[in-house]
mmCIF file with all atom_site columns, C-alpha atoms in Angstrom:
data_model
loop_
_atom_site.group_PDB
_atom_site.id
_atom_site.type_symbol
_atom_site.label_atom_id
_atom_site.label_alt_id
_atom_site.label_comp_id
_atom_site.label_asym_id
_atom_site.label_entity_id
_atom_site.label_seq_id
_atom_site.pdbx_PDB_ins_code
_atom_site.Cartn_x
_atom_site.Cartn_y
_atom_site.Cartn_z
_atom_site.occupancy
_atom_site.B_iso_or_equiv
_atom_site.pdbx_formal_charge
_atom_site.auth_seq_id
_atom_site.auth_comp_id
_atom_site.auth_asym_id
_atom_site.auth_atom_id
_atom_site.pdbx_PDB_model_num
ATOM 1   C CA . MET A 1 1   ? 15.266  -2.631  10.979  1.00 0.00 ? 1   MET A CA 1
ATOM 2   C CA . ASP A 1 2   ? 12.703  -0.002  11.771  1.00 0.00 ? 2   ASP A CA 1
ATOM 3   C CA . ARG A 1 3   ? 9.362   0.337   10.033  1.00 0.00 ? 3   ARG A CA 1
ATOM 4   C CA . VAL A 1 4   ? 7.312   3.277   8.888   1.00 0.00 ? 4   VAL A CA 1
ATOM 5   C CA . LEU A 1 5   ? 3.579   2.622   9.216   1.00 0.00 ? 5   LEU A CA 1
ATOM 6   C CA . ILE A 1 6   ? 0.589   3.843   7.268   1.00 0.00 ? 6   ILE A CA 1
ATOM 7   C CA . GLU A 1 7   ? -2.607  2.383   8.682   1.00 0.00 ? 7   GLU A CA 1
ATOM 8   C CA . SER A 1 8   ? -6.194  2.425   7.426   1.00 0.00 ? 8   SER A CA 1
ATOM 9   C CA . LEU A 1 9   ? -5.432  4.535   4.369   1.00 0.00 ? 9   LEU A CA 1
ATOM 10  C CA . GLU A 1 10  ? -8.601  4.751   2.278   1.00 0.00 ? 10  GLU A CA 1
ATOM 11  C CA . VAL A 1 11  ? -8.551  5.091   -1.495  1.00 0.00 ? 11  VAL A CA 1
ATOM 12  C CA . GLU A 1 12  ? -11.201 4.778   -4.168  1.00 0.00 ? 12  GLU A CA 1
ATOM 13  C CA . THR A 1 13  ? -10.672 2.866   -7.379  1.00 0.00 ? 13  THR A CA 1
ATOM 14  C CA . VAL A 1 14  ? -12.374 0.734   -9.993  1.00 0.00 ? 14  VAL A CA 1
ATOM 15  C CA . ILE A 1 15  ? -11.994 -2.820  -8.692  1.00 0.00 ? 15  ILE A CA 1
ATOM 16  C CA . GLY A 1 16  ? -13.996 -5.985  -9.177  1.00 0.00 ? 16  GLY A CA 1
ATOM 17  C CA . VAL A 1 17  ? -14.772 -8.898  -11.436 1.00 0.00 ? 17  VAL A CA 1
ATOM 18  C CA . TYR A 1 18  ? -18.468 -8.200  -12.047 1.00 0.00 ? 18  TYR A CA 1
ATOM 19  C CA . ASP A 1 19  ? -19.634 -5.962  -14.884 1.00 0.00 ? 19  ASP A CA 1
ATOM 20  C CA . TRP A 1 20  ? -21.446 -3.600  -12.494 1.00 0.00 ? 20  TRP A CA 1
ATOM 21  C CA . GLU A 1 21  ? -18.222 -3.173  -10.486 1.00 0.00 ? 21  GLU A CA 1
ATOM 22  C CA . ARG A 1 22  ? -16.408 -1.945  -13.593 1.00 0.00 ? 22  ARG A CA 1
ATOM 23  C CA . THR A 1 23  ? -18.752 1.059   -13.750 1.00 0.00 ? 23  THR A CA 1
ATOM 24  C CA . ILE A 1 24  ? -18.291 2.376   -10.184 1.00 0.00 ? 24  ILE A CA 1
ATOM 25  C CA . ARG A 1 25  ? -15.505 3.366   -7.820  1.00 0.00 ? 25  ARG A CA 1
ATOM 26  C CA . GLN A 1 26  ? -15.150 1.363   -4.621  1.00 0.00 ? 26  GLN A CA 1
ATOM 27  C CA . ARG A 1 27  ? -13.273 1.996   -1.397  1.00 0.00 ? 27  ARG A CA 1
ATOM 28  C CA . LEU A 1 28  ? -10.188 0.016   -0.457  1.00 0.00 ? 28  LEU A CA 1
ATOM 29  C CA . THR A 1 29  ? -8.392  0.226   2.885   1.00 0.00 ? 29  THR A CA 1
ATOM 30  C CA . LEU A 1 30  ? -4.635  -0.273  3.114   1.00 0.00 ? 30  LEU A CA 1
ATOM 31  C CA . ASP A 1 31  ? -2.208  -0.947  5.936   1.00 0.00 ? 31  ASP A CA 1
ATOM 32  C CA . LEU A 1 32  ? 1.424   -0.594  4.988   1.00 0.00 ? 32  LEU A CA 1
ATOM 33  C CA . GLU A 1 33  ? 4.727   -1.279  6.742   1.00 0.00 ? 33  GLU A CA 1
ATOM 34  C CA . LEU A 1 34  ? 7.947   -0.146  5.076   1.00 0.00 ? 34  LEU A CA 1
ATOM 35  C CA . ALA A 1 35  ? 11.409  -1.109  6.323   1.00 0.00 ? 35  ALA A CA 1
ATOM 36  C CA . THR A 1 36  ? 13.874  1.701   6.923   1.00 0.00 ? 36  THR A CA 1
ATOM 37  C CA . ASP A 1 37  ? 16.485  2.881   9.372   1.00 0.00 ? 37  ASP A CA 1
ATOM 38  C CA . ILE A 1 38  ? 15.008  5.925   11.109  1.00 0.00 ? 38  ILE A CA 1
ATOM 39  C CA . ARG A 1 39  ? 18.214  6.852   12.979  1.00 0.00 ? 39  ARG A CA 1
ATOM 40  C CA . PRO A 1 40  ? 19.657  9.206   10.301  1.00 0.00 ? 40  PRO A CA 1
ATOM 41  C CA . ALA A 1 41  ? 16.410  11.189  10.194  1.00 0.00 ? 41  ALA A CA 1
ATOM 42  C CA . ALA A 1 42  ? 16.074  11.200  13.971  1.00 0.00 ? 42  ALA A CA 1
ATOM 43  C CA . THR A 1 43  ? 19.655  12.402  14.431  1.00 0.00 ? 43  THR A CA 1
ATOM 44  C CA . ASP A 1 44  ? 19.090  15.529  12.348  1.00 0.00 ? 44  ASP A CA 1
ATOM 45  C CA . ASP A 1 45  ? 15.286  15.785  12.614  1.00 0.00 ? 45  ASP A CA 1
ATOM 46  C CA . ASP A 1 46  ? 15.338  15.712  8.795   1.00 0.00 ? 46  ASP A CA 1
ATOM 47  C CA . LEU A 1 47  ? 12.387  14.472  6.721   1.00 0.00 ? 47  LEU A CA 1
ATOM 48  C CA . ALA A 1 48  ? 14.647  14.039  3.684   1.00 0.00 ? 48  ALA A CA 1
ATOM 49  C CA . ARG A 1 49  ? 16.484  11.236  5.507   1.00 0.00 ? 49  ARG A CA 1
ATOM 50  C CA . THR A 1 50  ? 13.455  9.001   6.073   1.00 0.00 ? 50  THR A CA 1
ATOM 51  C CA . LEU A 1 51  ? 10.424  7.639   4.252   1.00 0.00 ? 51  LEU A CA 1
ATOM 52  C CA . ASP A 1 52  ? 7.912   10.443  3.755   1.00 0.00 ? 52  ASP A CA 1
ATOM 53  C CA . TYR A 1 53  ? 4.569   8.859   4.618   1.00 0.00 ? 53  TYR A CA 1
ATOM 54  C CA . ALA A 1 54  ? 2.645   11.822  3.211   1.00 0.00 ? 54  ALA A CA 1
ATOM 55  C CA . ALA A 1 55  ? 4.370   11.413  -0.176  1.00 0.00 ? 55  ALA A CA 1
ATOM 56  C CA . ILE A 1 56  ? 3.832   7.651   -0.071  1.00 0.00 ? 56  ILE A CA 1
ATOM 57  C CA . SER A 1 57  ? 0.145   8.108   0.776   1.00 0.00 ? 57  SER A CA 1
ATOM 58  C CA . GLN A 1 58  ? -0.285  10.567  -2.090  1.00 0.00 ? 58  GLN A CA 1
ATOM 59  C CA . ARG A 1 59  ? 1.409   8.164   -4.491  1.00 0.00 ? 59  ARG A CA 1
ATOM 60  C CA . ILE A 1 60  ? -0.901  5.340   -3.419  1.00 0.00 ? 60  ILE A CA 1
ATOM 61  C CA . ALA A 1 61  ? -3.967  7.549   -3.940  1.00 0.00 ? 61  ALA A CA 1
ATOM 62  C CA . HIS A 1 62  ? -2.713  8.527   -7.395  1.00 0.00 ? 62  HIS A CA 1
ATOM 63  C CA . PHE A 1 63  ? -2.043  4.872   -8.262  1.00 0.00 ? 63  PHE A CA 1
ATOM 64  C CA . ALA A 1 64  ? -5.597  3.926   -7.198  1.00 0.00 ? 64  ALA A CA 1
ATOM 65  C CA . ASP A 1 65  ? -7.029  6.781   -9.235  1.00 0.00 ? 65  ASP A CA 1
ATOM 66  C CA . GLU A 1 66  ? -5.174  5.916   -12.423 1.00 0.00 ? 66  GLU A CA 1
ATOM 67  C CA . HIS A 1 67  ? -5.648  2.118   -12.459 1.00 0.00 ? 67  HIS A CA 1
ATOM 68  C CA . ALA A 1 68  ? -8.537  -0.340  -12.652 1.00 0.00 ? 68  ALA A CA 1
ATOM 69  C CA . PHE A 1 69  ? -8.135  -4.018  -11.796 1.00 0.00 ? 69  PHE A CA 1
ATOM 70  C CA . ALA A 1 70  ? -10.457 -6.984  -11.463 1.00 0.00 ? 70  ALA A CA 1
ATOM 71  C CA . LEU A 1 71  ? -8.652  -8.508  -8.470  1.00 0.00 ? 71  LEU A CA 1
ATOM 72  C CA . VAL A 1 72  ? -7.423  -7.052  -5.181  1.00 0.00 ? 72  VAL A CA 1
ATOM 73  C CA . GLU A 1 73  ? -4.480  -9.434  -5.628  1.00 0.00 ? 73  GLU A CA 1
ATOM 74  C CA . THR A 1 74  ? -3.444  -7.592  -8.798  1.00 0.00 ? 74  THR A CA 1
ATOM 75  C CA . PHE A 1 75  ? -3.875  -4.182  -7.165  1.00 0.00 ? 75  PHE A CA 1
ATOM 76  C CA . ALA A 1 76  ? -1.721  -5.272  -4.204  1.00 0.00 ? 76  ALA A CA 1
ATOM 77  C CA . GLU A 1 77  ? 1.033   -6.816  -6.311  1.00 0.00 ? 77  GLU A CA 1
ATOM 78  C CA . ARG A 1 78  ? 1.337   -3.896  -8.725  1.00 0.00 ? 78  ARG A CA 1
ATOM 79  C CA . LEU A 1 79  ? 1.246   -1.355  -5.898  1.00 0.00 ? 79  LEU A CA 1
ATOM 80  C CA . ALA A 1 80  ? 3.973   -3.225  -4.008  1.00 0.00 ? 80  ALA A CA 1
ATOM 81  C CA . GLN A 1 81  ? 6.173   -3.272  -7.126  1.00 0.00 ? 81  GLN A CA 1
ATOM 82  C CA . LEU A 1 82  ? 5.660   0.464   -7.600  1.00 0.00 ? 82  LEU A CA 1
ATOM 83  C CA . LEU A 1 83  ? 6.435   1.343   -3.973  1.00 0.00 ? 83  LEU A CA 1
ATOM 84  C CA . LEU A 1 84  ? 9.614   -0.753  -3.932  1.00 0.00 ? 84  LEU A CA 1
ATOM 85  C CA . ALA A 1 85  ? 10.750  0.906   -7.161  1.00 0.00 ? 85  ALA A CA 1
ATOM 86  C CA . GLU A 1 86  ? 9.937   4.503   -6.212  1.00 0.00 ? 86  GLU A CA 1
ATOM 87  C CA . PHE A 1 87  ? 10.778  4.708   -2.502  1.00 0.00 ? 87  PHE A CA 1
ATOM 88  C CA . PRO A 1 88  ? 13.995  3.760   -0.677  1.00 0.00 ? 88  PRO A CA 1
ATOM 89  C CA . THR A 1 89  ? 12.793  0.674   1.150   1.00 0.00 ? 89  THR A CA 1
ATOM 90  C CA . PRO A 1 90  ? 14.068  -2.888  0.777   1.00 0.00 ? 90  PRO A CA 1
ATOM 91  C CA . TRP A 1 91  ? 10.906  -4.532  2.171   1.00 0.00 ? 91  TRP A CA 1
ATOM 92  C CA . LEU A 1 92  ? 7.225   -3.904  2.671   1.00 0.00 ? 92  LEU A CA 1
ATOM 93  C CA . ARG A 1 93  ? 4.136   -5.578  4.066   1.00 0.00 ? 93  ARG A CA 1
ATOM 94  C CA . LEU A 1 94  ? 0.849   -4.503  2.488   1.00 0.00 ? 94  LEU A CA 1
ATOM 95  C CA . THR A 1 95  ? -2.603  -5.422  3.730   1.00 0.00 ? 95  THR A CA 1
ATOM 96  C CA . LEU A 1 96  ? -5.360  -4.513  1.290   1.00 0.00 ? 96  LEU A CA 1
ATOM 97  C CA . ARG A 1 97  ? -9.028  -4.780  2.289   1.00 0.00 ? 97  ARG A CA 1
ATOM 98  C CA . LYS A 1 98  ? -12.182 -4.415  0.223   1.00 0.00 ? 98  LYS A CA 1
ATOM 99  C CA . PRO A 1 99  ? -14.992 -3.592  2.671   1.00 0.00 ? 99  PRO A CA 1
ATOM 100 C CA . GLY A 1 100 ? -18.474 -4.854  1.861   1.00 0.00 ? 100 GLY A CA 1
ATOM 101 C CA . ALA A 1 101 ? -17.384 -7.313  -0.823  1.00 0.00 ? 101 ALA A CA 1
ATOM 102 C CA . VAL A 1 102 ? -18.887 -10.232 1.109   1.00 0.00 ? 102 VAL A CA 1
ATOM 103 C CA . PRO A 1 103 ? -22.072 -9.293  2.977   1.00 0.00 ? 103 PRO A CA 1
ATOM 104 C CA . ALA A 1 104 ? -21.317 -11.427 6.036   1.00 0.00 ? 104 ALA A CA 1
ATOM 105 C CA . ALA A 1 105 ? -17.753 -10.064 6.408   1.00 0.00 ? 105 ALA A CA 1
ATOM 106 C CA . ALA A 1 106 ? -16.523 -6.617  7.384   1.00 0.00 ? 106 ALA A CA 1
ATOM 107 C CA . ALA A 1 107 ? -13.949 -6.864  4.594   1.00 0.00 ? 107 ALA A CA 1
ATOM 108 C CA . VAL A 1 108 ? -12.030 -9.294  2.414   1.00 0.00 ? 108 VAL A CA 1
ATOM 109 C CA . GLY A 1 109 ? -8.527  -8.836  1.109   1.00 0.00 ? 109 GLY A CA 1
ATOM 110 C CA . VAL A 1 110 ? -4.918  -9.915  0.931   1.00 0.00 ? 110 VAL A CA 1
ATOM 111 C CA . ARG A 1 111 ? -1.697  -9.416  2.864   1.00 0.00 ? 111 ARG A CA 1
ATOM 112 C CA . ILE A 1 112 ? 1.599   -9.600  1.001   1.00 0.00 ? 112 ILE A CA 1
ATOM 113 C CA . GLU A 1 113 ? 5.257   -9.100  1.853   1.00 0.00 ? 113 GLU A CA 1
ATOM 114 C CA . ARG A 1 114 ? 7.738   -8.160  -0.837  1.00 0.00 ? 114 ARG A CA 1
ATOM 115 C CA . GLY A 1 115 ? 11.459  -7.487  -0.839  1.00 0.00 ? 115 GLY A CA 1
ATOM 116 C CA . THR A 1 116 ? 14.010  -8.558  1.741   1.00 0.00 ? 116 THR A CA 1
ATOM 117 C CA . LEU A 1 117 ? 13.779  -7.489  5.367   1.00 0.00 ? 117 LEU A CA 1
ATOM 118 C CA . PRO A 1 118 ? 17.327  -6.662  6.481   1.00 0.00 ? 118 PRO A CA 1
ATOM 119 C CA . GLU A 1 119 ? 18.626  -7.964  9.781   1.00 0.00 ? 119 GLU A CA 1
ATOM 120 C CA . ALA A 1 120 ? 18.987  -5.461  12.603  1.00 0.00 ? 120 ALA A CA 1
ATOM 121 C CA . PRO A 1 121 ? 22.594  -4.251  13.043  1.00 0.00 ? 121 PRO A CA 1
#
C-alpha cells in the first residue's frame, strides 16, 4: 500500500489546559501519512483518482480553525476520525506537535495510527 504524505503542516488553533491558553491561538505542526493505491492516478495522471493533499490540508486548517480542545490527544483523535470519514483512505498515521509547550523541548505531542493498513497486493 502506498502512502500520501503531508509533512510539517502548520495550523493555528485554541489548544491547552491553562486558562491563559484558552484566550490565544497557538501553532501546531502535523505530519500525516495516508494509505492509498497511487497506481490508478498515475496511470491516467488524474488527481481525481488519488488523495488530494491540497484538499486534505485545507480541511485540516478548517478543522483547527473551528475547534478548541484542551489536549493535543483530543485534537489528534478527532482529526483522525474526521479524515477517515471524509477521505478515501483505510489507514492513517498522524503526528501532532505543539512547539514551545515545554521550555526545554522543541515540541511535545502525540503520534497515532488509526484504521487498517491493507497488505500490499
